[in-house]
Every structure is written in structure tokens, then in C-alpha cells.
């Protein structure tokens, strides 16, 4: 983590553990590939929307939009558990309650988030119906 007044792209080397083969990032990380010493990493950085909108209608623009759609789908897939941990389970603000407590809380929250996201499939497996009728 870095301070709020510094861009993440400026500290991108610190955010990587060194064994990455691929990095997917949003448009705020444009230029990150030039800041990292390792050349083994395949970068997938989203383009800025204004740059795509400025392109003239063409087959190339459609191809770029399709690639950006794939990047956005991956981004949404990765970010969704964080949204679930924040909203339904209230992990919105950082708490300083001791290192052991914080360390235990994060995996627990993401385990709950996984259960929350799989709740429909679990209900179907357990009851055979999506919305079981209780009390009948």
C-alpha cells in the first residue's frame, strides 16, 4: 500500500511480488510496464475511454472495443469479491485493532464473500429450488 497522495503507478514495483507472468490493470496504470525492470511480464492495461471514443468508426475501433470489453470483464470478476466484502459485511473502513485481528478478519471476510456470491448455487444444491418455501 502507498499513501493516498501518491499514484499507485509510481510505486508499481512495490505492488508486485516478482513471480507475475501477467498483470491486468485499469487505465490508471498506463505506463506501469515502463517502470518495472522485469521484461517477462505480459501487461494488460485498459486504455482510457476518451482515447477509444476519439477513434473514428472502423473495424480497428471495433476490435479495440472488443479487447477492452474482455479486459473490463476480467476486472469486474476480480473486483466483485471486494465489493461484497465492503457492502454486505461492512468492511468499508480500515481498522487498527491489532495485527492478529486484522490478519484473521480479511480471510474470514473473503470466505464469507465467496459464500455470499455462491448462495444461489448452494441453495439449488441443497433444496433443488432457488427460493425454497419455508413453513409448508
PDB file of C-alpha atoms in Angstrom:
ATOM      1  CA  UNK A   1       0.000   0.000   0.000  1.00  0.00           C
ATOM      2  CA  UNK A   2       1.100   3.529  -0.584  1.00  0.00           C
ATOM      3  CA  UNK A   3      -0.115   6.866   0.678  1.00  0.00           C
ATOM      4  CA  UNK A   4      -3.204   8.447  -0.840  1.00  0.00           C
ATOM      5  CA  UNK A   5      -1.301  11.402  -2.274  1.00  0.00           C
ATOM      6  CA  UNK A   6       0.929   9.170  -4.440  1.00  0.00           C
ATOM      7  CA  UNK A   7      -0.255   7.426  -7.580  1.00  0.00           C
ATOM      8  CA  UNK A   8      -0.108   3.624  -7.480  1.00  0.00           C
ATOM      9  CA  UNK A   9       1.657   3.623 -10.844  1.00  0.00           C
ATOM     10  CA  UNK A  10       4.597   5.421  -9.227  1.00  0.00           C
ATOM     11  CA  UNK A  11       5.032   2.508  -6.793  1.00  0.00           C
ATOM     12  CA  UNK A  12       4.055  -0.340  -9.117  1.00  0.00           C
ATOM     13  CA  UNK A  13       7.321  -2.198  -8.466  1.00  0.00           C
ATOM     14  CA  UNK A  14       6.370  -2.418  -4.767  1.00  0.00           C
ATOM     15  CA  UNK A  15       2.923  -3.829  -5.614  1.00  0.00           C
ATOM     16  CA  UNK A  16       4.363  -6.823  -7.476  1.00  0.00           C
ATOM     17  CA  UNK A  17       5.857  -9.870  -5.753  1.00  0.00           C
ATOM     18  CA  UNK A  18       8.170 -10.726  -8.661  1.00  0.00           C
ATOM     19  CA  UNK A  19       6.701 -14.013  -9.909  1.00  0.00           C
ATOM     20  CA  UNK A  20       3.993 -12.480 -12.087  1.00  0.00           C
ATOM     21  CA  UNK A  21       3.632 -13.623 -15.655  1.00  0.00           C
ATOM     22  CA  UNK A  22       0.617 -11.411 -16.396  1.00  0.00           C
ATOM     23  CA  UNK A  23      -0.677  -8.197 -14.874  1.00  0.00           C
ATOM     24  CA  UNK A  24      -4.176  -6.859 -15.524  1.00  0.00           C
ATOM     25  CA  UNK A  25      -4.732  -3.225 -14.542  1.00  0.00           C
ATOM     26  CA  UNK A  26      -7.088  -0.343 -15.130  1.00  0.00           C
ATOM     27  CA  UNK A  27      -6.243   2.830 -17.045  1.00  0.00           C
ATOM     28  CA  UNK A  28      -4.640   4.480 -14.015  1.00  0.00           C
ATOM     29  CA  UNK A  29      -1.669   2.131 -14.518  1.00  0.00           C
ATOM     30  CA  UNK A  30      -0.826   3.280 -18.051  1.00  0.00           C
ATOM     31  CA  UNK A  31       2.965   3.423 -18.255  1.00  0.00           C
ATOM     32  CA  UNK A  32       3.494   0.858 -15.494  1.00  0.00           C
ATOM     33  CA  UNK A  33       5.152  -1.524 -17.939  1.00  0.00           C
ATOM     34  CA  UNK A  34       7.923   1.031 -18.484  1.00  0.00           C
ATOM     35  CA  UNK A  35       8.559   1.418 -14.734  1.00  0.00           C
ATOM     36  CA  UNK A  36       9.111  -2.270 -13.964  1.00  0.00           C
ATOM     37  CA  UNK A  37      12.511  -3.837 -14.564  1.00  0.00           C
ATOM     38  CA  UNK A  38      11.192  -7.332 -15.329  1.00  0.00           C
ATOM     39  CA  UNK A  39      10.504  -7.832 -19.020  1.00  0.00           C
ATOM     40  CA  UNK A  40       8.882 -11.269 -18.530  1.00  0.00           C
ATOM     41  CA  UNK A  41       5.530  -9.768 -17.530  1.00  0.00           C
ATOM     42  CA  UNK A  42       2.708  -9.591 -20.082  1.00  0.00           C
ATOM     43  CA  UNK A  43       0.792  -6.382 -19.372  1.00  0.00           C
ATOM     44  CA  UNK A  44      -2.955  -5.955 -19.979  1.00  0.00           C
ATOM     45  CA  UNK A  45      -3.688  -2.324 -19.142  1.00  0.00           C
ATOM     46  CA  UNK A  46      -7.036  -0.804 -20.061  1.00  0.00           C
ATOM     47  CA  UNK A  47      -6.989   2.193 -22.369  1.00  0.00           C
ATOM     48  CA  UNK A  48      -8.574   5.461 -21.357  1.00  0.00           C
ATOM     49  CA  UNK A  49     -12.156   5.769 -22.576  1.00  0.00           C
ATOM     50  CA  UNK A  50     -11.500   9.144 -24.185  1.00  0.00           C
ATOM     51  CA  UNK A  51      -8.816   7.660 -26.388  1.00  0.00           C
ATOM     52  CA  UNK A  52     -11.203   4.982 -27.660  1.00  0.00           C
ATOM     53  CA  UNK A  53     -14.070   7.438 -28.134  1.00  0.00           C
ATOM     54  CA  UNK A  54     -11.800   9.709 -30.182  1.00  0.00           C
ATOM     55  CA  UNK A  55     -11.144   6.935 -32.713  1.00  0.00           C
ATOM     56  CA  UNK A  56     -13.052   7.093 -35.977  1.00  0.00           C
ATOM     57  CA  UNK A  57     -15.573   4.307 -36.585  1.00  0.00           C
ATOM     58  CA  UNK A  58     -13.667   1.462 -38.243  1.00  0.00           C
ATOM     59  CA  UNK A  59     -13.027  -2.258 -37.937  1.00  0.00           C
ATOM     60  CA  UNK A  60      -9.925  -1.387 -35.880  1.00  0.00           C
ATOM     61  CA  UNK A  61     -12.028   0.589 -33.375  1.00  0.00           C
ATOM     62  CA  UNK A  62     -14.455  -2.346 -33.051  1.00  0.00           C
ATOM     63  CA  UNK A  63     -11.528  -4.696 -32.415  1.00  0.00           C
ATOM     64  CA  UNK A  64     -10.097  -2.358 -29.762  1.00  0.00           C
ATOM     65  CA  UNK A  65     -13.523  -2.099 -28.101  1.00  0.00           C
ATOM     66  CA  UNK A  66     -13.813  -5.896 -28.005  1.00  0.00           C
ATOM     67  CA  UNK A  67     -10.378  -6.222 -26.401  1.00  0.00           C
ATOM     68  CA  UNK A  68     -11.289  -3.555 -23.835  1.00  0.00           C
ATOM     69  CA  UNK A  69     -14.549  -5.391 -23.095  1.00  0.00           C
ATOM     70  CA  UNK A  70     -12.582  -8.543 -22.290  1.00  0.00           C
ATOM     71  CA  UNK A  71     -10.279  -6.535 -20.004  1.00  0.00           C
ATOM     72  CA  UNK A  72     -13.312  -4.985 -18.269  1.00  0.00           C
ATOM     73  CA  UNK A  73     -14.873  -8.417 -17.710  1.00  0.00           C
ATOM     74  CA  UNK A  74     -11.700  -9.672 -16.044  1.00  0.00           C
ATOM     75  CA  UNK A  75     -11.522  -6.509 -13.937  1.00  0.00           C
ATOM     76  CA  UNK A  76     -15.154  -6.919 -12.824  1.00  0.00           C
ATOM     77  CA  UNK A  77     -14.585 -10.581 -11.952  1.00  0.00           C
ATOM     78  CA  UNK A  78     -11.651  -9.651  -9.720  1.00  0.00           C
ATOM     79  CA  UNK A  79     -13.241  -6.590  -8.090  1.00  0.00           C
ATOM     80  CA  UNK A  80     -16.617  -8.165  -7.250  1.00  0.00           C
ATOM     81  CA  UNK A  81     -15.437 -10.018  -4.093  1.00  0.00           C
ATOM     82  CA  UNK A  82     -14.044  -6.723  -2.761  1.00  0.00           C
ATOM     83  CA  UNK A  83     -17.440  -5.072  -3.250  1.00  0.00           C
ATOM     84  CA  UNK A  84     -19.125  -7.956  -1.427  1.00  0.00           C
ATOM     85  CA  UNK A  85     -16.644  -7.725   1.453  1.00  0.00           C
ATOM     86  CA  UNK A  86     -17.234  -3.982   1.700  1.00  0.00           C
ATOM     87  CA  UNK A  87     -21.010  -3.633   1.379  1.00  0.00           C
ATOM     88  CA  UNK A  88     -22.891  -6.594   2.897  1.00  0.00           C
ATOM     89  CA  UNK A  89     -20.211  -7.304   5.503  1.00  0.00           C
ATOM     90  CA  UNK A  90     -19.299  -3.696   6.354  1.00  0.00           C
ATOM     91  CA  UNK A  91     -15.540  -3.829   5.747  1.00  0.00           C
ATOM     92  CA  UNK A  92     -15.504  -0.294   4.348  1.00  0.00           C
ATOM     93  CA  UNK A  93     -13.017   1.448   6.609  1.00  0.00           C
ATOM     94  CA  UNK A  94      -9.573   0.322   7.660  1.00  0.00           C
ATOM     95  CA  UNK A  95      -9.464  -0.662  11.304  1.00  0.00           C
ATOM     96  CA  UNK A  96      -6.422  -0.698  13.513  1.00  0.00           C
ATOM     97  CA  UNK A  97      -7.391  -3.349  16.065  1.00  0.00           C
ATOM     98  CA  UNK A  98      -4.153  -5.215  16.266  1.00  0.00           C
ATOM     99  CA  UNK A  99      -2.235  -7.064  13.614  1.00  0.00           C
ATOM    100  CA  UNK A 100      -3.510 -10.536  14.556  1.00  0.00           C
ATOM    101  CA  UNK A 101      -7.157  -9.448  14.482  1.00  0.00           C
ATOM    102  CA  UNK A 102      -6.831  -7.650  11.136  1.00  0.00           C
ATOM    103  CA  UNK A 103      -4.914 -10.582   9.662  1.00  0.00           C
ATOM    104  CA  UNK A 104      -7.656 -13.011  10.708  1.00  0.00           C
ATOM    105  CA  UNK A 105     -10.507 -10.739   9.629  1.00  0.00           C
ATOM    106  CA  UNK A 106      -9.586 -10.378   5.952  1.00  0.00           C
ATOM    107  CA  UNK A 107      -9.561 -14.116   5.035  1.00  0.00           C
ATOM    108  CA  UNK A 108     -12.787 -14.570   7.015  1.00  0.00           C
ATOM    109  CA  UNK A 109     -14.451 -11.733   5.116  1.00  0.00           C
ATOM    110  CA  UNK A 110     -13.432 -13.144   1.752  1.00  0.00           C
ATOM    111  CA  UNK A 111     -14.618 -16.626   2.759  1.00  0.00           C
ATOM    112  CA  UNK A 112     -17.987 -15.051   3.613  1.00  0.00           C
ATOM    113  CA  UNK A 113     -17.919 -13.108   0.346  1.00  0.00           C
ATOM    114  CA  UNK A 114     -17.369 -16.356  -1.585  1.00  0.00           C
ATOM    115  CA  UNK A 115     -20.338 -17.944   0.197  1.00  0.00           C
ATOM    116  CA  UNK A 116     -22.451 -14.847  -0.480  1.00  0.00           C
ATOM    117  CA  UNK A 117     -21.667 -14.958  -4.200  1.00  0.00           C
ATOM    118  CA  UNK A 118     -22.371 -18.712  -4.397  1.00  0.00           C
ATOM    119  CA  UNK A 119     -25.556 -18.587  -2.309  1.00  0.00           C
ATOM    120  CA  UNK A 120     -27.907 -19.289  -5.236  1.00  0.00           C
ATOM    121  CA  UNK A 121     -25.932 -22.317  -6.391  1.00  0.00           C
ATOM    122  CA  UNK A 122     -25.727 -23.614  -2.807  1.00  0.00           C
ATOM    123  CA  UNK A 123     -29.495 -23.227  -2.338  1.00  0.00           C
ATOM    124  CA  UNK A 124     -30.148 -25.105  -5.562  1.00  0.00           C
ATOM    125  CA  UNK A 125     -27.835 -27.934  -4.492  1.00  0.00           C
ATOM    126  CA  UNK A 126     -29.368 -28.205  -1.019  1.00  0.00           C
ATOM    127  CA  UNK A 127     -33.081 -27.805  -1.789  1.00  0.00           C
ATOM    128  CA  UNK A 128     -33.438 -28.286  -5.516  1.00  0.00           C
ATOM    129  CA  UNK A 129     -35.137 -24.907  -5.860  1.00  0.00           C
ATOM    130  CA  UNK A 130     -33.860 -21.360  -5.949  1.00  0.00           C
ATOM    131  CA  UNK A 131     -36.368 -19.891  -3.479  1.00  0.00           C
ATOM    132  CA  UNK A 132     -37.456 -22.619  -1.068  1.00  0.00           C
ATOM    133  CA  UNK A 133     -40.873 -22.248   0.550  1.00  0.00           C
ATOM    134  CA  UNK A 134     -40.426 -22.424   4.312  1.00  0.00           C
ATOM    135  CA  UNK A 135     -43.254 -23.319   6.691  1.00  0.00           C
ATOM    136  CA  UNK A 136     -45.283 -25.519   4.319  1.00  0.00           C
TER     137      UNK A 136
END
